[in-house]
Coordinates of C-alpha atoms and ligand atoms in Angstrom, one line a residue:
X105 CA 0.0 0.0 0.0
X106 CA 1.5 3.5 -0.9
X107 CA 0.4 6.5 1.7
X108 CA 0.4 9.6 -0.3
X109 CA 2.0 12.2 1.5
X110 CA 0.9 15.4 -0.4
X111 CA 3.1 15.0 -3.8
X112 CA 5.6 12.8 -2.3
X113 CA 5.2 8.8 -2.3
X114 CA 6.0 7.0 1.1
X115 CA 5.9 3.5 0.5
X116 CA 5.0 2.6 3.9
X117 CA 4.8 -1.1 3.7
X118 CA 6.6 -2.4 0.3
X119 CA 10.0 -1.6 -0.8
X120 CA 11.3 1.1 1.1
X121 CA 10.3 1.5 4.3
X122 CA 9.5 -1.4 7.3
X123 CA 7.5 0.4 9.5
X124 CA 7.9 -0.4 13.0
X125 CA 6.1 1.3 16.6
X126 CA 7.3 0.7 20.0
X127 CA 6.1 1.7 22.6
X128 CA 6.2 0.7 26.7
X129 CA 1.8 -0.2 26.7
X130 CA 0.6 -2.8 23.6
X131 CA -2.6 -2.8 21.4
X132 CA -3.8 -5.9 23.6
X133 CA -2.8 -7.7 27.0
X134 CA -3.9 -11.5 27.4
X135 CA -5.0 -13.4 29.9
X136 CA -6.5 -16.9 30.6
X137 CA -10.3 -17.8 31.3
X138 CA -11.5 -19.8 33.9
X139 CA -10.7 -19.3 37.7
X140 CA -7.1 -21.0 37.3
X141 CA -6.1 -19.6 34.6
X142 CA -6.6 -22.8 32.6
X143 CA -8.7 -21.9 29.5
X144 CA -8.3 -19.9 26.2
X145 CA -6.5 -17.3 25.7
X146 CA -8.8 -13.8 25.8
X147 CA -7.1 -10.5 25.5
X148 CA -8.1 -6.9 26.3
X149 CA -7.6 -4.0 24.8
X150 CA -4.8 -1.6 26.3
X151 CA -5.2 1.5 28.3
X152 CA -5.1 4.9 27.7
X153 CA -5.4 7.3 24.6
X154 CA -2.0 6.5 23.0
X155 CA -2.9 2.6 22.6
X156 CA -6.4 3.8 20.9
X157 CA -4.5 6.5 18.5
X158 CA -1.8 3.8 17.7
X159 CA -4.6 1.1 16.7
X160 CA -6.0 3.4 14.4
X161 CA -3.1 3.2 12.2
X162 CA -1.6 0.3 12.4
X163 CA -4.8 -1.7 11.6
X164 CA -5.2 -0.9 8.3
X165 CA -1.2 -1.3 7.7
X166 CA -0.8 -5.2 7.5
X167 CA 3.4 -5.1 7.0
X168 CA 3.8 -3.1 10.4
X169 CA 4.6 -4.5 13.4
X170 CA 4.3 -3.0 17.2
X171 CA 6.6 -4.1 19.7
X172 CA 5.6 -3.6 23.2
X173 CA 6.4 -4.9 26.7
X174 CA 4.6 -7.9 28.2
X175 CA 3.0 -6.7 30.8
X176 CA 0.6 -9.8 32.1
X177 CA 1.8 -13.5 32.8
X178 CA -0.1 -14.3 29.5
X179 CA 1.9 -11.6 28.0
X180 CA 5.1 -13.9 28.7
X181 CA 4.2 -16.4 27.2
X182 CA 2.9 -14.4 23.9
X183 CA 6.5 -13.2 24.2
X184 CA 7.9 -16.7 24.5
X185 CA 6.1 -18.2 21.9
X186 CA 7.3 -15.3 19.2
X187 CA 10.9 -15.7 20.5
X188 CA 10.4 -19.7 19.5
X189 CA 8.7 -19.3 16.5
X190 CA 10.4 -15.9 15.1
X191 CA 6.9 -14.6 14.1
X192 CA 5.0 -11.9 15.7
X193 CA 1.9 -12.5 17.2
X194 CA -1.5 -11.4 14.4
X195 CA -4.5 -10.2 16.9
X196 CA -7.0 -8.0 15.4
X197 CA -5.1 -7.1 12.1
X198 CA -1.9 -6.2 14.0
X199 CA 1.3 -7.5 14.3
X200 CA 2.8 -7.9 17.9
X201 CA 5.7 -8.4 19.1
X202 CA 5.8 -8.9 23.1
X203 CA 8.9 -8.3 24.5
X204 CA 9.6 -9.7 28.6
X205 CA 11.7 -7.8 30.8
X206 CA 13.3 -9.0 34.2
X207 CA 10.5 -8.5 36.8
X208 CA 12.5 -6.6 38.8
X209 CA 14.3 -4.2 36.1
X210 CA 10.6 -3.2 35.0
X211 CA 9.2 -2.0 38.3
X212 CA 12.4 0.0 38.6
X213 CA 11.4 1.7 35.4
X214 CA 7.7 1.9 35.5
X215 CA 7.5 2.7 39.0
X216 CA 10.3 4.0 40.1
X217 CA 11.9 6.2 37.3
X218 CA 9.9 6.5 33.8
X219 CA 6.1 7.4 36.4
X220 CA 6.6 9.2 39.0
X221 CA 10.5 11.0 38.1
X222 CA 9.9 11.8 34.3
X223 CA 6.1 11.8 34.3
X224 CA 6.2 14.4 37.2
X225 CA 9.2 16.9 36.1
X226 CA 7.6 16.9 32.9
X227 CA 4.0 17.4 34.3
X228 CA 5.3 20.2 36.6
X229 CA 4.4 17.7 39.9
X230 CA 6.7 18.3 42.1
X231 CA 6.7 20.4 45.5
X232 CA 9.6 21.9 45.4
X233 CA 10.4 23.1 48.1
X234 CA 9.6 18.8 49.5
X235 CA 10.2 16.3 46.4
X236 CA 11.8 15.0 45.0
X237 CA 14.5 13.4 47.0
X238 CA 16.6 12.1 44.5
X239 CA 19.7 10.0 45.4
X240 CA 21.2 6.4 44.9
X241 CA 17.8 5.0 44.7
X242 CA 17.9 7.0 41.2
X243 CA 20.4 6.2 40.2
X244 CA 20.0 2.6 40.7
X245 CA 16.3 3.3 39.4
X246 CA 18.1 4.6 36.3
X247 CA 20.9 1.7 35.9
X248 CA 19.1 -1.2 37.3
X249 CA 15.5 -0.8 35.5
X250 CA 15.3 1.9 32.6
X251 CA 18.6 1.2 31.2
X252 CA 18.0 -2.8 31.3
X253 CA 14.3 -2.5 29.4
X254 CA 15.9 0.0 26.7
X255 CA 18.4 -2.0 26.1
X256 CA 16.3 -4.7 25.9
X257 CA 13.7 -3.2 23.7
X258 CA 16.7 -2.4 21.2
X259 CA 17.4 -6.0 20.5
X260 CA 14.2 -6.8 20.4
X261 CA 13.7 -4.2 17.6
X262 CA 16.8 -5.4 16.4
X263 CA 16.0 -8.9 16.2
X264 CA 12.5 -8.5 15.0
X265 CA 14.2 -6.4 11.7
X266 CA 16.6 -8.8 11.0
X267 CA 13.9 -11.9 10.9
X268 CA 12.1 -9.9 8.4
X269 CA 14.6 -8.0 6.6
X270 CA 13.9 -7.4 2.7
X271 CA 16.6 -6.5 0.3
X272 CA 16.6 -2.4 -0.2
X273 CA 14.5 -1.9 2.7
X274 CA 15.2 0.4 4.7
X275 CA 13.3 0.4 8.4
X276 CA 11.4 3.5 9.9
X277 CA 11.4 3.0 13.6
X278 CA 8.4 4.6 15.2
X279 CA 9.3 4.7 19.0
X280 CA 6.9 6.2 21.2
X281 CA 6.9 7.7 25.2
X282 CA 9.1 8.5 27.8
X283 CA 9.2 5.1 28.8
X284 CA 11.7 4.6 26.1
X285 CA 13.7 7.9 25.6
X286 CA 17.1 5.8 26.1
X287 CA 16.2 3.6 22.8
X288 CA 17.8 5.9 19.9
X289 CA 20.8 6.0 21.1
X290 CA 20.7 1.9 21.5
X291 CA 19.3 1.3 18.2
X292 CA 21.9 3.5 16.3
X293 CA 24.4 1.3 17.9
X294 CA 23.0 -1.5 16.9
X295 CA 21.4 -0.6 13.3
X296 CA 23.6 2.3 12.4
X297 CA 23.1 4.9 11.0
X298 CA 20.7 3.3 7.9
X299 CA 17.4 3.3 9.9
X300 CA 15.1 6.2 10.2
X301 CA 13.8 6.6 14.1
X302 CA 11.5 8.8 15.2
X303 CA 10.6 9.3 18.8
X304 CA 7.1 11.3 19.5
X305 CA 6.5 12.4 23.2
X306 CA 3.0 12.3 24.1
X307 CA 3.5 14.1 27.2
X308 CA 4.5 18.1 27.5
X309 CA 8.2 18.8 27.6
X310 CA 9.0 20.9 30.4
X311 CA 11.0 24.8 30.2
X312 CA 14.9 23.7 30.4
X313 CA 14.7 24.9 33.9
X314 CA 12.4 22.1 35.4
X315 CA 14.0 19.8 33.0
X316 CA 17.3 20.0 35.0
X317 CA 15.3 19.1 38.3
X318 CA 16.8 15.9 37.0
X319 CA 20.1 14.5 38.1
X320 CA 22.4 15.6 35.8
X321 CA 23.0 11.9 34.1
X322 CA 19.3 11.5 33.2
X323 CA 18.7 14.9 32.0
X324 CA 22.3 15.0 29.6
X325 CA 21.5 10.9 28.6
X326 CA 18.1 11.3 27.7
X327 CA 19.2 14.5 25.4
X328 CA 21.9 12.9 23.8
X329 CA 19.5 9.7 22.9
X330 CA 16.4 11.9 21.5
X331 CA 19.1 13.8 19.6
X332 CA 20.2 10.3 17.9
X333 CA 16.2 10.5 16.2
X334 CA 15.9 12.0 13.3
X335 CA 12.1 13.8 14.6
X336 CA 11.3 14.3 17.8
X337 CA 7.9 14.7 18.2
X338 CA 5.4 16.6 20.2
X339 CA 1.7 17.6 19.9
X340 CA 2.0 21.2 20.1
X341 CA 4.3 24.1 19.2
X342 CA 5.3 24.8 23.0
X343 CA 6.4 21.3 24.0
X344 CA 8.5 21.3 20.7
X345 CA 9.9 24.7 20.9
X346 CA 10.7 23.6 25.0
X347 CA 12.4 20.7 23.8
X348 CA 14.3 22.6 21.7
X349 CA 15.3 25.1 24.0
X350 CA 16.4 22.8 26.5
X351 CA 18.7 20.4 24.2
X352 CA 20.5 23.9 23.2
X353 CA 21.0 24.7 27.0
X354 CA 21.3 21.6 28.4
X355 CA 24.2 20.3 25.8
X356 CA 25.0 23.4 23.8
X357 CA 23.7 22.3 20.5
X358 CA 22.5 24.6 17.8
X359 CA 19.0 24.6 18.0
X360 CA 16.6 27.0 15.6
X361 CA 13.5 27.0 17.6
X362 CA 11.0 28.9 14.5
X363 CA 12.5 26.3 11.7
X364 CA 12.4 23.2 14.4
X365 CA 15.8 21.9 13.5
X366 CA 18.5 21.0 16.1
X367 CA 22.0 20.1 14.4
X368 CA 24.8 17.6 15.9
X369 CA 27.8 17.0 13.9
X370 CA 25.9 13.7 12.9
X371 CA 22.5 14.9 11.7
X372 CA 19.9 17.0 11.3
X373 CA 16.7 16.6 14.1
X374 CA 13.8 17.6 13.4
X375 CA 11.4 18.7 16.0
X376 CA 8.0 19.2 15.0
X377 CA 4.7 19.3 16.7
X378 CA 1.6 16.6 15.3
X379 CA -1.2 16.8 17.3
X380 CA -2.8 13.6 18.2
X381 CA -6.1 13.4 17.0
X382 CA -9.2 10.2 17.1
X383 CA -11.0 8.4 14.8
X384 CA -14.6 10.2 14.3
X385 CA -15.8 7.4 12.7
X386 CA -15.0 4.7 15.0
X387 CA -16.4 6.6 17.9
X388 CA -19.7 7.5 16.1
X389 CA -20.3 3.8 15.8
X390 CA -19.1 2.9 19.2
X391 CA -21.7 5.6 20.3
X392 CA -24.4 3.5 19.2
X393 CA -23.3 0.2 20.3
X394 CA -25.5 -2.1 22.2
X395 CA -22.9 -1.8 25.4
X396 CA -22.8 1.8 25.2
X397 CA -26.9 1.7 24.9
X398 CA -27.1 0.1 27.7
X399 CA -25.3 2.7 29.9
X400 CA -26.7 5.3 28.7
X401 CA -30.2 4.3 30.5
X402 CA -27.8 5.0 33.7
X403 CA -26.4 8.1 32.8
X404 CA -30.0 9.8 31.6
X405 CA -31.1 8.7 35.1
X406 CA -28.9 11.1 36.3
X407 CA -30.9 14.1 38.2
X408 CA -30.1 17.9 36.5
X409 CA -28.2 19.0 33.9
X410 CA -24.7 16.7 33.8
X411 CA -21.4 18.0 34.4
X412 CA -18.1 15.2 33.3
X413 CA -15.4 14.6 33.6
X414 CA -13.3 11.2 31.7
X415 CA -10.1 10.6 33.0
X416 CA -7.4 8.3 34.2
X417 CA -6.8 8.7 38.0
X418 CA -3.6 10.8 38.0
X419 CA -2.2 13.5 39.6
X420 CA -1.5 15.5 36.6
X421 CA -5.5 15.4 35.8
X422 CA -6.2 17.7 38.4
X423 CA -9.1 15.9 39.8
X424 CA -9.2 17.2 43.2
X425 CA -9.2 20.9 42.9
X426 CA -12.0 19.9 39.8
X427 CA -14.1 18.9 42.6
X428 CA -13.2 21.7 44.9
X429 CA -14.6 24.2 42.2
X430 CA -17.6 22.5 41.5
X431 CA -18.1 22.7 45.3
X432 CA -17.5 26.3 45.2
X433 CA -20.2 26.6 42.6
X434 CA -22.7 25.0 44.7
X435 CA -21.7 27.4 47.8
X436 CA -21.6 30.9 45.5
X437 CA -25.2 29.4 43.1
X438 CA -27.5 27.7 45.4
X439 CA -29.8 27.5 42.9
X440 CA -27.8 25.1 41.0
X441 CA -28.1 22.8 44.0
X442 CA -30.0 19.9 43.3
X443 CA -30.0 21.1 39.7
X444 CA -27.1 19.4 38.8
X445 CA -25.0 16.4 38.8
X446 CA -21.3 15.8 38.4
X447 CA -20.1 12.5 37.3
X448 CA -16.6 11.4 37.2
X449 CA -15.2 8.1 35.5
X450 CA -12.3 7.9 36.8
X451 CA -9.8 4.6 35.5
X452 CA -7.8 3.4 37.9
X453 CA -4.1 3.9 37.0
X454 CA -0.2 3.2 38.6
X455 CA -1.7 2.2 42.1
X456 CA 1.9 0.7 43.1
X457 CA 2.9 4.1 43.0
X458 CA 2.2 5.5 46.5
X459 CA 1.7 8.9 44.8
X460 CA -1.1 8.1 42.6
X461 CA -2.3 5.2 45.6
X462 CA -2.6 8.5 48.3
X463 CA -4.4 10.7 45.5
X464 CA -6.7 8.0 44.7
X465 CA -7.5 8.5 48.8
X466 CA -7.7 12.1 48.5
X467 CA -10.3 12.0 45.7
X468 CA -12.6 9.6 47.7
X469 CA -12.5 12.3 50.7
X470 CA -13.2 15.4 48.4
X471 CA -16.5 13.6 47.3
X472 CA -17.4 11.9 50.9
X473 CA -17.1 15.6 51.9
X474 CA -18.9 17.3 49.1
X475 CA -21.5 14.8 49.2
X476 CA -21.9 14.5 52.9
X477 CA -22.7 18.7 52.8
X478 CA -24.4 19.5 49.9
X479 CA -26.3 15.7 49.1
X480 CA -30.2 15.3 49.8
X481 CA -32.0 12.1 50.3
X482 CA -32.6 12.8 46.4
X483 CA -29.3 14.1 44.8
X484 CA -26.0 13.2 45.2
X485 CA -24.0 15.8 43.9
X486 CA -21.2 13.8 42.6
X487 CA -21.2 10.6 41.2
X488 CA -18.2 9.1 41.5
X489 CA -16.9 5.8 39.8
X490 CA -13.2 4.5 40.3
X491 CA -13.4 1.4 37.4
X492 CA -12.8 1.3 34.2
X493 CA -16.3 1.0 32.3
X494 CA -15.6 2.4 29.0
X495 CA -19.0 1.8 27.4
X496 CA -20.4 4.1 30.4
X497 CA -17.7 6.5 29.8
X498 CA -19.1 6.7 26.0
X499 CA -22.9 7.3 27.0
X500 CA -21.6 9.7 29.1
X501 CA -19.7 11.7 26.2
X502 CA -23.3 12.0 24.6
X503 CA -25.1 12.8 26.8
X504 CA -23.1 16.3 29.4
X505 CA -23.6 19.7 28.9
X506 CA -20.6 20.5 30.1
X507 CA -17.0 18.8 30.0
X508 CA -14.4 19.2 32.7
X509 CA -11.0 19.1 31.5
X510 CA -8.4 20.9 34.1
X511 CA -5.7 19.2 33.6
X512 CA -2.4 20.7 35.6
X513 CA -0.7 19.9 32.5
X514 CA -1.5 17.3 29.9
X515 CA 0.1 16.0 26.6
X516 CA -3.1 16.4 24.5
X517 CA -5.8 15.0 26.0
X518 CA -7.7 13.2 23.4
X519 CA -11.5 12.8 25.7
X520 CA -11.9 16.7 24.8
X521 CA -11.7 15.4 20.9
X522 CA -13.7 12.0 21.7
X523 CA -16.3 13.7 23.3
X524 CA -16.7 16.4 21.5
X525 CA -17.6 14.1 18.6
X526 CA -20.3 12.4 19.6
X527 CA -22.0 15.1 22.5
X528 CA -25.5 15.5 21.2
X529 CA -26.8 18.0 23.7
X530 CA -24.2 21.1 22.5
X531 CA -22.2 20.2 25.4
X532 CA -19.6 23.1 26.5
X533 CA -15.7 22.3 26.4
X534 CA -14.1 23.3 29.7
X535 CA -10.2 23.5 28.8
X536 CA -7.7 23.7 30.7
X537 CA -4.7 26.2 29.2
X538 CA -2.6 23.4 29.6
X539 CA -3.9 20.5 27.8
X540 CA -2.2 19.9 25.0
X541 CA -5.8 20.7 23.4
X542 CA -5.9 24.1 24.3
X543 CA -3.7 25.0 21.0
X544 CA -6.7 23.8 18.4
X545 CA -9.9 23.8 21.0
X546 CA -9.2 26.5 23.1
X547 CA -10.7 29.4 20.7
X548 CA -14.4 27.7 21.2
X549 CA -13.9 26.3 24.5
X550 CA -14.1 27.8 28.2
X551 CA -10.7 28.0 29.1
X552 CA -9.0 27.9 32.2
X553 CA -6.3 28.5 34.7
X554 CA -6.2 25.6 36.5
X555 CA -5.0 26.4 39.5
X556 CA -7.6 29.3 39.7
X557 CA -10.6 27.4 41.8
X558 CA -12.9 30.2 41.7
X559 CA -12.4 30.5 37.5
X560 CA -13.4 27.2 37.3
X561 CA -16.4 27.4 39.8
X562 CA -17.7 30.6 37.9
X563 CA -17.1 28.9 34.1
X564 CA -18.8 25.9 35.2
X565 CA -21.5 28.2 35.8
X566 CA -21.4 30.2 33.1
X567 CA -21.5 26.9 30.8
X568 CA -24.6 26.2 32.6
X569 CA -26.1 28.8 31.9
X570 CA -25.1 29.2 28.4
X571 CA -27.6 30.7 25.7
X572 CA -28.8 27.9 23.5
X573 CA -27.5 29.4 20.1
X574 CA -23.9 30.3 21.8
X575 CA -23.8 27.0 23.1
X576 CA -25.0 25.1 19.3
X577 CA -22.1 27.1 17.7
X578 CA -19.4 26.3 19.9
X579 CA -20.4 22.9 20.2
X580 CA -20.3 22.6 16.0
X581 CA -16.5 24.2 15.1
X582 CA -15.5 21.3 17.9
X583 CA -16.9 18.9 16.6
X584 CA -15.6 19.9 12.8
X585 CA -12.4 20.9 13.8
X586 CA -11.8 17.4 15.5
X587 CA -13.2 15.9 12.0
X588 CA -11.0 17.9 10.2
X589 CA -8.1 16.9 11.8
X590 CA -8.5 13.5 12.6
X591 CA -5.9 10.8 13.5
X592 CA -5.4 9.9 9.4
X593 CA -4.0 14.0 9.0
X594 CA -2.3 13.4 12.4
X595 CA -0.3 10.1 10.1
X596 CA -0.3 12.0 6.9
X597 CA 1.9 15.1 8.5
X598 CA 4.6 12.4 9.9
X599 CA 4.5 10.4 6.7
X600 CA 5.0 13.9 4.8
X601 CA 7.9 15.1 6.7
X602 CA 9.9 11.5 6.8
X603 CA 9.4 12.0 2.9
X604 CA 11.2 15.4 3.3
X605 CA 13.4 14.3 5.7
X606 CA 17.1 15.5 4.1
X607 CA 18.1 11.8 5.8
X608 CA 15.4 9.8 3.9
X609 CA 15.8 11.9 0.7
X610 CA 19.6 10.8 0.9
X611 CA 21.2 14.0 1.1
Ligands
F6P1809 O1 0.5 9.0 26.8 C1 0.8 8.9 28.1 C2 0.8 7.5 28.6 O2 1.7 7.5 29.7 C3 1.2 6.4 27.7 O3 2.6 6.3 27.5 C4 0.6 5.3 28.4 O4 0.5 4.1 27.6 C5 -0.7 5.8 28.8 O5 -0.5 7.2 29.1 C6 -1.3 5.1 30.0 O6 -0.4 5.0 31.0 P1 0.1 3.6 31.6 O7 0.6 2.8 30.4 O8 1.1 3.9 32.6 O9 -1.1 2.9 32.1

């Protein structure tokens, strides 16, 4: 299959390129039926919005594989199997590749290093003036478990390429998160400089000053890796132009920020924003699946007009203050109490960290609270759910009039775009200014600060109370401006500048 790639022909799959993603979370994890364990094999879809962006495009491209870690015991023994056999595993029209990592190695990483050390400095977590402590535990965090997976993601790229290596081929390495940032500089040893590698980071990059919160080997490492890439990769302008800014203060490379080109005395990087985007179609039909149906009876149950919010339990979602505002709204409006309802869907996430296991705790108490003083015997003012129940989370997008997203900082944030989508009640967008979304929502949203409680308190208000035709209009460019720019033009831009790429062009 040939992607066109406005005037310039990619050949994704045939003769040029071998397109392959990696990335720390897979399309699918497996398990076994039956209480022991001893049936078939079932498998589940991945979490989180990367997983559902990646799925979109690999599923039509049949020569593309996705390598990804195992994560379940199942998962093992997918990896095993495809280590015996050399062939990747085929599960809904994708290739996978599972790789295992040494138990131990991967909690360092996931929950020691890569969750709460990157994830926070780049979602601007930290107290400062209290955490982090770093110390030896980072560094051993650091040599013991993100250095061992990396490495041993690289061979498994490496390996996979070599078992399907075509004459003239040349492969296009996809590599995706900060789970992975040390794996451009291990595939360059081990492929040279042939392969193209492109490394997208779905989360914001921080100003170069937060960024050197780090110890000094992790932030000059990590650098010196992205900068093996050929495109770094961001979803907006600020990320990219804070990525570049920090690589030219951190290790004193040229960097033109406008252009988005860093030069080393090996290559030209590009660093370019593509923001994520969904597929409108595939939500549309999920919208009217028997599942999501079936949970909308739930949600229209719900008393008042319905406030949302759709999120993975995480710090950086800004979940508490959320609540605190909409308590504030109740105490300033008492004539919205009763009036309204607030349900959150929240999916639980990284519990092993004692970060996200204490905020968990804290978002229970903000609701006992709010519920114990403002609930009647008929209305409880927040409706709180702590599993993951996607198909409710779907009714729900239908059916608010108004969508909480206050994110303290966040990548992109693709419910804004899912939601927006499929809202049939002219729902209002409330957008945090830093959510990655705020760069193509933000002009037909309510935005806010969101640190500001009482902003958020009065906008949820105001989107309330919203006149009808204000409310239709806004709710219409979101929904065409996420159409327009779906997860196919979110593709098409990559494709297009690997095309242009002075490394793939040979010159
Ligand atoms: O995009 C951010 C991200 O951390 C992805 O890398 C990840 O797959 C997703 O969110 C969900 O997080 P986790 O894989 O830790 O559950």
């Amino acid at each position: 299959m040939v992607a066109q790639a406005e005037g310039v022909n990619v050949d994704v799959d045939g003769r040029d390129a071998r397109f392959v993603v990696v990335s720390n979370r897979g399309p699918v994890t497996f398990s076994r039926s039956g209480s022991e364990g001893s049936g078939e094999r079932e498998y589940s879809r991945g979490a989180g919005g990367l997983v559902t962006a990646l799925n979109a495009v690999l599923r039509h491209r049949r020569d593309a594989v996705w390598i990804a870690s195992a994560i379940s015991e199942e998962d093992a023994r997918v990896a095993e199997e495809a280590l015996r056999d050399g062939v990747p595993y085929e599960v809904e029209d994708l290739k996978v590749v599972l790789v295992e990592h040494e138990g131990e190695a991967y909690d360092l990483m996931y929950n020691h290093l890569a969750n709460p050390l990157l994830w926070f400095v780049q979602h601007g977590l930290y107290n400062l003036p209290y955490t982090p402590e770093l110390g030896d535990s980072t560094k051993r965090a650091w040599e013991e478990g993100y250095i061992p997976v990396n490495e041993n993601f690289a061979e498994a790229v490496a390996r996979t390429l070599e078992a399907s290596a075509q004459e003239g081929e040349e492969p296009v390495i996809l590599v995706h998160d900060y789970q992975l940032y040390m794996l451009p500089l291990f595939l360059r040893e081990r492929l040279g400089d042939g392969a193209f590698i492109s490394l997208f980071s779905h989360i914001p990059w921080p100003e170069p000053d937060h960024w050197r919160v780090l110890p000094e080997y992790i932030r000059e490492d990590v650098l010196r890796s992205l900068l093996k890439a050929d495109v770094v990769a961001f979803h907006t302008h600020r990320y990219a132009r804070n990525f570049a800014r920090t690589a030219h203060e951190v290790l004193n490379v040229e960097a033109d920020e406008e252009e988005g080109v860093i030069h080393t005395r090996e290559r030209e990087v590009w660093v370019r924003p593509y923001p994520i985007s969904i597929d409108p179609d595939e939500f549309k039909k999920l919208a009217q699946s028997e599942e999501v149906l079936k949970e909308e009876e739930f949600v229209k149950d719900l008393p008042g007009k319905l406030l949302l919010r759709v999120d993975r339990m995480d710090l950086s979602k800004n979940v508490v203050r959320g609540f605190a505002a909409y308590a504030r709204m109740l105490e300033r409006y008492p004539d919205t109490r009763g009036e309204v309802t607030f349900l959150a869907q929240l999916q639980p996430s990284r519990g092993d960290i004692p970060e996200y296991a204490s905020y968990a705790r804290a978002i229970q108490r903000a609701v006992d609270e709010i519920n114990e003083k403002y609930g009647t015997d008929s209305w409880e003012p927040i409706v709180l759910s702590m599993e993951d129940n996607f198909p409710r989370s779907v009714a729900a997008y239908k059916n608010y009039d108004a969508l909480l997203v206050n994110a303290v900082r966040d990548g992109m944030n693709l419910v804004a775009k899912e939601a927006a989508v499929i809202n049939e009640r002219d729902g209002v967008l409330i957008l945090s200014e830093n959510a990655g979304a705020y760069e193509e929502l933000g002009e037909h949203a309510l935005t806010v600060n969101p640190f500001d409680i009482d902003e958020q308190a009065v906008k949820i208000y105001e989107a309330f109370n919203m006149p009808d035709d204000e409310r239709t209009r806004r709710a219409e460019v979101l929904r065409q401006t996420v159409i327009e720019n779906d997860i196919e033009e979110w593709v098409k831009a990559q494709l297009k500048d690997i095309a242009a790429h002075p490394k793939w062009r040979g010159t």
